[in-house]
PDB file of C-alpha atoms in Angstrom:
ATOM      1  CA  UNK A 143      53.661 -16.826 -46.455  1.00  0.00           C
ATOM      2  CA  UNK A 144      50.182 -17.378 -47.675  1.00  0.00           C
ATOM      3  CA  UNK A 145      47.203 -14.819 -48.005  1.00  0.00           C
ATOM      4  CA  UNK A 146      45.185 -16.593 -44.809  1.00  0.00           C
ATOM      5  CA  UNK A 147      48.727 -16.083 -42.555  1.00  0.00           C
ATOM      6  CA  UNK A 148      50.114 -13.311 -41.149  1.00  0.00           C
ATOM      7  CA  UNK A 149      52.911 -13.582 -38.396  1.00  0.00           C
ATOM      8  CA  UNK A 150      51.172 -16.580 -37.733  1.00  0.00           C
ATOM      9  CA  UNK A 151      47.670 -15.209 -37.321  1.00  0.00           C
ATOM     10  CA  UNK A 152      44.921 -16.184 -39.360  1.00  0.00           C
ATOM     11  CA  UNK A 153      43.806 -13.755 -41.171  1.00  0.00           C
ATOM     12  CA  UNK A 154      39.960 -14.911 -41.412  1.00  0.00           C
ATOM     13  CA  UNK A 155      40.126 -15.721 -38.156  1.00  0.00           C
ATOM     14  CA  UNK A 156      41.219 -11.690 -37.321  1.00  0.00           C
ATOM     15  CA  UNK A 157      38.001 -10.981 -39.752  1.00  0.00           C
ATOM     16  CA  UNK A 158      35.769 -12.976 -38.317  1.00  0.00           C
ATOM     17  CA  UNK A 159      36.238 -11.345 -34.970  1.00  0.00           C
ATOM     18  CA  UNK A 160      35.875  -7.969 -36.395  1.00  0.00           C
ATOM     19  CA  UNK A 161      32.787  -8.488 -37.807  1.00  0.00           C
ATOM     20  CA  UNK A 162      31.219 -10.017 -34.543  1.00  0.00           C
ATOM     21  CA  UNK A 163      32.729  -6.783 -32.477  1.00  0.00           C
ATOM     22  CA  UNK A 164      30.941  -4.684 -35.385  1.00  0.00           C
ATOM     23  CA  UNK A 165      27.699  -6.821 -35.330  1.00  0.00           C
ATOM     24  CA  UNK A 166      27.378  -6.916 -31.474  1.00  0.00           C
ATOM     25  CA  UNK A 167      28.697  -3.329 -30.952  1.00  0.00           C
ATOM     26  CA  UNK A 168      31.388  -4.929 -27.807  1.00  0.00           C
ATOM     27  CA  UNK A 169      34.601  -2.838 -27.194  1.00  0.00           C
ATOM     28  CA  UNK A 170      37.089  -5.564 -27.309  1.00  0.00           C
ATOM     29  CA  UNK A 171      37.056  -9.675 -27.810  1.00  0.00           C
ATOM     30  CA  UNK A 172      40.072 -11.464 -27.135  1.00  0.00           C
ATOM     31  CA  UNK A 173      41.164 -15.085 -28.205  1.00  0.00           C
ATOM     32  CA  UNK A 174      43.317 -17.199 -27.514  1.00  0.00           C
ATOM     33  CA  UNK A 175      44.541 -20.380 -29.308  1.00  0.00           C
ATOM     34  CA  UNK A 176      47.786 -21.772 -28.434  1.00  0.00           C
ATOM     35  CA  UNK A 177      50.452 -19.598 -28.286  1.00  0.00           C
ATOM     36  CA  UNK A 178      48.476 -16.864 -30.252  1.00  0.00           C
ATOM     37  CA  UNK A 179      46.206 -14.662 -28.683  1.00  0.00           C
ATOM     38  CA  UNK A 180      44.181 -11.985 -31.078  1.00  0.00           C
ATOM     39  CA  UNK A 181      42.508  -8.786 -29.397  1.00  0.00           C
ATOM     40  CA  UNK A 182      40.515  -6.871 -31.698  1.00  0.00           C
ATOM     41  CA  UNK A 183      38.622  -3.612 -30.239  1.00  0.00           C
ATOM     42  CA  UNK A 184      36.198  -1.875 -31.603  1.00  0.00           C
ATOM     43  CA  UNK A 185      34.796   1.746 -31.443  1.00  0.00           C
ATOM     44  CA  UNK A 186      32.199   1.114 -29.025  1.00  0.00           C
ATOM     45  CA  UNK A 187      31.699   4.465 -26.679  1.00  0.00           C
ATOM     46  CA  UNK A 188      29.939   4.143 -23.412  1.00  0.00           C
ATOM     47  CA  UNK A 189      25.921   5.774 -23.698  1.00  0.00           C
ATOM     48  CA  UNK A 190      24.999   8.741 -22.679  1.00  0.00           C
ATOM     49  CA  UNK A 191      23.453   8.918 -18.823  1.00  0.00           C
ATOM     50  CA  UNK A 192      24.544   4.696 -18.696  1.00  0.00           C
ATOM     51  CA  UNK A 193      21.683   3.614 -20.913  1.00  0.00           C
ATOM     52  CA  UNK A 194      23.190   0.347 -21.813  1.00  0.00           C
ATOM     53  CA  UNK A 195      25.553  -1.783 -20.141  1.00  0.00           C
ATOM     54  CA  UNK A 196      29.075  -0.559 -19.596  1.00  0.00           C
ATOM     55  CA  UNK A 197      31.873  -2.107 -21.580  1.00  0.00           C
ATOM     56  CA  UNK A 198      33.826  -4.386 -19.170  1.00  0.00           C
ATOM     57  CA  UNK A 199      36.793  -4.403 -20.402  1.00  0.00           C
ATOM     58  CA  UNK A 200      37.375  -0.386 -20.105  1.00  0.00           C
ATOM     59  CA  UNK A 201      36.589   0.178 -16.323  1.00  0.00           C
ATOM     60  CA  UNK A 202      37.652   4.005 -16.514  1.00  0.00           C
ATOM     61  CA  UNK A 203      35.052   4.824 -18.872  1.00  0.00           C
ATOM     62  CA  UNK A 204      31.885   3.753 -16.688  1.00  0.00           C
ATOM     63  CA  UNK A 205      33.661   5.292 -13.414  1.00  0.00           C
ATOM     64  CA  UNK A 206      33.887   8.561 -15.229  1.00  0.00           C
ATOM     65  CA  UNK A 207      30.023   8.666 -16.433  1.00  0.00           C
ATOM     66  CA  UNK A 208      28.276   6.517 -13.395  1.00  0.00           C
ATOM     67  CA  UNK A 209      28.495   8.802 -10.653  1.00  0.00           C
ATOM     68  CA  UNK A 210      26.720  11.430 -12.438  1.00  0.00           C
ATOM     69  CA  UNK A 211      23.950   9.006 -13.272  1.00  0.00           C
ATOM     70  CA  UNK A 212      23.956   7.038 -10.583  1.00  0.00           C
ATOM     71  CA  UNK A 213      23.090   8.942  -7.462  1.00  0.00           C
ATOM     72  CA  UNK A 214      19.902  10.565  -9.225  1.00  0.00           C
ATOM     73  CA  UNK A 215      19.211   6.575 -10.247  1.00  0.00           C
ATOM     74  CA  UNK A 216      19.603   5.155  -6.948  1.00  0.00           C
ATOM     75  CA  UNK A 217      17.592   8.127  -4.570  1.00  0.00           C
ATOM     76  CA  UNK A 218      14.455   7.312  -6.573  1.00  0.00           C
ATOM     77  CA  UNK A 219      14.614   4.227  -7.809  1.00  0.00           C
ATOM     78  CA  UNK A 220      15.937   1.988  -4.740  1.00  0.00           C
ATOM     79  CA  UNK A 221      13.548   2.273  -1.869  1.00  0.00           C
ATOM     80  CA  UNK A 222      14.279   0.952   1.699  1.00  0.00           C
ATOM     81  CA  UNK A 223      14.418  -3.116   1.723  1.00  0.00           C
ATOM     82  CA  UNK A 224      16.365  -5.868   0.285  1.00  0.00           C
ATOM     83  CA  UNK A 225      18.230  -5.707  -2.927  1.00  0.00           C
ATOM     84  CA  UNK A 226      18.595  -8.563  -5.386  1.00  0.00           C
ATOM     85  CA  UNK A 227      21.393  -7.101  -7.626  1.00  0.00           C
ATOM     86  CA  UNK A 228      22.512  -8.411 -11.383  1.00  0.00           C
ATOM     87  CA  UNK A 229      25.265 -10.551 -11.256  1.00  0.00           C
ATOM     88  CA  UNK A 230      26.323 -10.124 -14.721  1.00  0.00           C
ATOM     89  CA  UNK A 231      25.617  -7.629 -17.380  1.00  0.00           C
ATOM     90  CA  UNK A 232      22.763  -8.467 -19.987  1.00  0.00           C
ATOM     91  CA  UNK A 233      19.629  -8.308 -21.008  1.00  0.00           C
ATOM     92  CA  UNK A 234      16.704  -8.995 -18.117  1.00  0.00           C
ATOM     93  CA  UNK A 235      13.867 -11.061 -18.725  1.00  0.00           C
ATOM     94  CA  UNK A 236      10.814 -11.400 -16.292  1.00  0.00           C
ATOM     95  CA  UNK A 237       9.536 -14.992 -17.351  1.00  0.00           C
ATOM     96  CA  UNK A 238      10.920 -18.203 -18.836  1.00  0.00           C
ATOM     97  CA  UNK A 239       9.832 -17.817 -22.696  1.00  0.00           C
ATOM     98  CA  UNK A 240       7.605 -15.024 -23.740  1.00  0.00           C
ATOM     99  CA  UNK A 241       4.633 -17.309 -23.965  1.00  0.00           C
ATOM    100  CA  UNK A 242       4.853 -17.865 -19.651  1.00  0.00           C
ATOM    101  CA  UNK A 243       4.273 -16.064 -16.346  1.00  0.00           C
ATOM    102  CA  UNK A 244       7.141 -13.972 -14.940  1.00  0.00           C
ATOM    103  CA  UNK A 245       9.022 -15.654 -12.598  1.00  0.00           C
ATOM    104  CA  UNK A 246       7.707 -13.430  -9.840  1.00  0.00           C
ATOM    105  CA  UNK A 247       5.601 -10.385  -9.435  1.00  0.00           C
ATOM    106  CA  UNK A 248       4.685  -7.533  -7.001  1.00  0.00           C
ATOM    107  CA  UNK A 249       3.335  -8.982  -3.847  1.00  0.00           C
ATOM    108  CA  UNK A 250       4.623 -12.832  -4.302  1.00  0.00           C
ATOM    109  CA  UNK A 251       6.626 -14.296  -1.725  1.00  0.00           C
ATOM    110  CA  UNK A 252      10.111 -15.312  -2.468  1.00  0.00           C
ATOM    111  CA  UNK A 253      12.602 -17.896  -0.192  1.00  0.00           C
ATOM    112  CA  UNK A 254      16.235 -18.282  -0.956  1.00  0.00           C
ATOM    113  CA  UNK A 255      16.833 -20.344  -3.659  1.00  0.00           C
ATOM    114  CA  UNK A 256      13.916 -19.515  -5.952  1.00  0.00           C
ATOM    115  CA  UNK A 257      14.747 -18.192  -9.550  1.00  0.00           C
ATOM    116  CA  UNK A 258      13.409 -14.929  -9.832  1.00  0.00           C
ATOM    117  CA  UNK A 259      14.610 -13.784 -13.088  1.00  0.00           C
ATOM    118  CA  UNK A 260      17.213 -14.794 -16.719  1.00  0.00           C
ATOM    119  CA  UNK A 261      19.340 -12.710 -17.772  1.00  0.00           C
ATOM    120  CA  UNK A 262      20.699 -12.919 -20.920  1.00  0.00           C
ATOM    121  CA  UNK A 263      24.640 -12.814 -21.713  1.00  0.00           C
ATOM    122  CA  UNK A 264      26.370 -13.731 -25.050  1.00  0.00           C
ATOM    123  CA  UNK A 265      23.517 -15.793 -26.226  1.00  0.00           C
ATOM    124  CA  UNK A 266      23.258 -17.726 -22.825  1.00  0.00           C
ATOM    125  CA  UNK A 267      19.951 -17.680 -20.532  1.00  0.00           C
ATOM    126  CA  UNK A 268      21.045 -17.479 -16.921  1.00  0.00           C
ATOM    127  CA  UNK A 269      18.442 -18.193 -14.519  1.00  0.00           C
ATOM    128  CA  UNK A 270      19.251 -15.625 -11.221  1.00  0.00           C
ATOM    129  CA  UNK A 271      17.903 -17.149  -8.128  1.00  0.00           C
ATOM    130  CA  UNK A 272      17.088 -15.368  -5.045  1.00  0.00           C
ATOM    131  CA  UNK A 273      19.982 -15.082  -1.659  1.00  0.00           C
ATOM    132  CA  UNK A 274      17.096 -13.502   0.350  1.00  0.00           C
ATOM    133  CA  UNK A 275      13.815 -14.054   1.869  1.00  0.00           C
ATOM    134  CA  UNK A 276      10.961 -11.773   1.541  1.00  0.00           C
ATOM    135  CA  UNK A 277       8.550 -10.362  -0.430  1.00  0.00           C
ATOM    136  CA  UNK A 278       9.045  -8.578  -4.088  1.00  0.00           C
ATOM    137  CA  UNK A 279       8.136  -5.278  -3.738  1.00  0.00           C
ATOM    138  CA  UNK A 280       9.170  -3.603  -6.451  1.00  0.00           C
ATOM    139  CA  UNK A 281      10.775  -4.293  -9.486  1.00  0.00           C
ATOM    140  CA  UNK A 282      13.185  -2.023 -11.021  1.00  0.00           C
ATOM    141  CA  UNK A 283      13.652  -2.871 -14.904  1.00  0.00           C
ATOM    142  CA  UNK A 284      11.497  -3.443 -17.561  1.00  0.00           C
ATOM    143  CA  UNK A 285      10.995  -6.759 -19.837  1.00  0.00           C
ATOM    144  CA  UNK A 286      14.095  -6.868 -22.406  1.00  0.00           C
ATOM    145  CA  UNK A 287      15.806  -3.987 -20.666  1.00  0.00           C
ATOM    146  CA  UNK A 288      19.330  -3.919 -20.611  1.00  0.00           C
ATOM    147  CA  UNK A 289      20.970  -4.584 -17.246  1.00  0.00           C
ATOM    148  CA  UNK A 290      24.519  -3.243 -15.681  1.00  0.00           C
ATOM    149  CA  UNK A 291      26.391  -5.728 -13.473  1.00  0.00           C
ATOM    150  CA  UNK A 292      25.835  -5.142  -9.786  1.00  0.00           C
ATOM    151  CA  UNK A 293      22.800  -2.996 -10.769  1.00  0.00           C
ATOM    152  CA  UNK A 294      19.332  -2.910  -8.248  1.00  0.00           C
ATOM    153  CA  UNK A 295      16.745  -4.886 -10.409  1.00  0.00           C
ATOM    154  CA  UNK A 296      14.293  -6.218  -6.948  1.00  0.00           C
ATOM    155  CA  UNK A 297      13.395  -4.995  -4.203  1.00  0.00           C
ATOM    156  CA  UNK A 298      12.277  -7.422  -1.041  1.00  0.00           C
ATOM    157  CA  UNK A 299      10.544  -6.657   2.273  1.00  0.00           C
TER     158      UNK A 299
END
């Protein structure tokens, strides 16, 4: 048995993961490569009051800490109207590069179809486009801020 191998695992493979768990603060990353999978989790605690995204591979946690937060969230912060909701968790970004117009404002009008936003997840840009009609409202997250799956981030008339 060599120094890289353990039970058949690679050891610098096992490393490498831990120090991207570390770097990126995730709960768990699991790969698999044949018939060996590696899980390595790592001390990540959910935020206080749901700052950040939830980890989703520990559904419990979130459930215990997001009905305390979110009631208080949604009664002022999701007015009557249509909702356009993150699909995924990550970061939210109003406009294509930092250098360009947001996607959409207050007051434009928006038809199913149009992209009205990126969010960011695992070094990946995903343009979100619009399932509604109507006109933005209000928007509900900040430039950069971080964004909870499912979470209200539009609001249409």
């Amino acid at each position: 048995m060599s120094d890289k191998n353990y039970g058949g695992v690679n050891v610098e493979a096992a490393r490498a993961l831990a120090e991207i768990v570390a770097e990126k603060n995730l709960g768990e990353i699991t790969v698999t490569a044949g018939n060996c999978t590696i899980t390595v989790k790592g001390k990540k605690c959910p935020p206080p009051m749901g700052g950040m995204a939830p980890m989703m591979t520990a559904p419990v946690q979130p459930a215990v800490s997001a009905p305390a937060a979110a009631p208080a969230e949604s009664k002022k912060e999701v007015p009557q109207g249509k909702v356009i909701k993150a699909p995924i968790v990550g970061t939210f970004y109003a406009a294509p590069a930092p250098d360009q117009p947001p996607f959409v404002q207050v007051g434009d009008t928006v038809k199913k179809g149009d992209v009205v936003m990126i969010i960011e997840s695992m070094k990946l840009m995903n343009e979100v486009t619009s399932d509604l009609d109507g006109v933005v409202q209000e928007i509900l997250v900040q430039n950069g801020e971080a964004v909870e799956y499912d979470q209200p981030l539009m609001i249409l008339s």
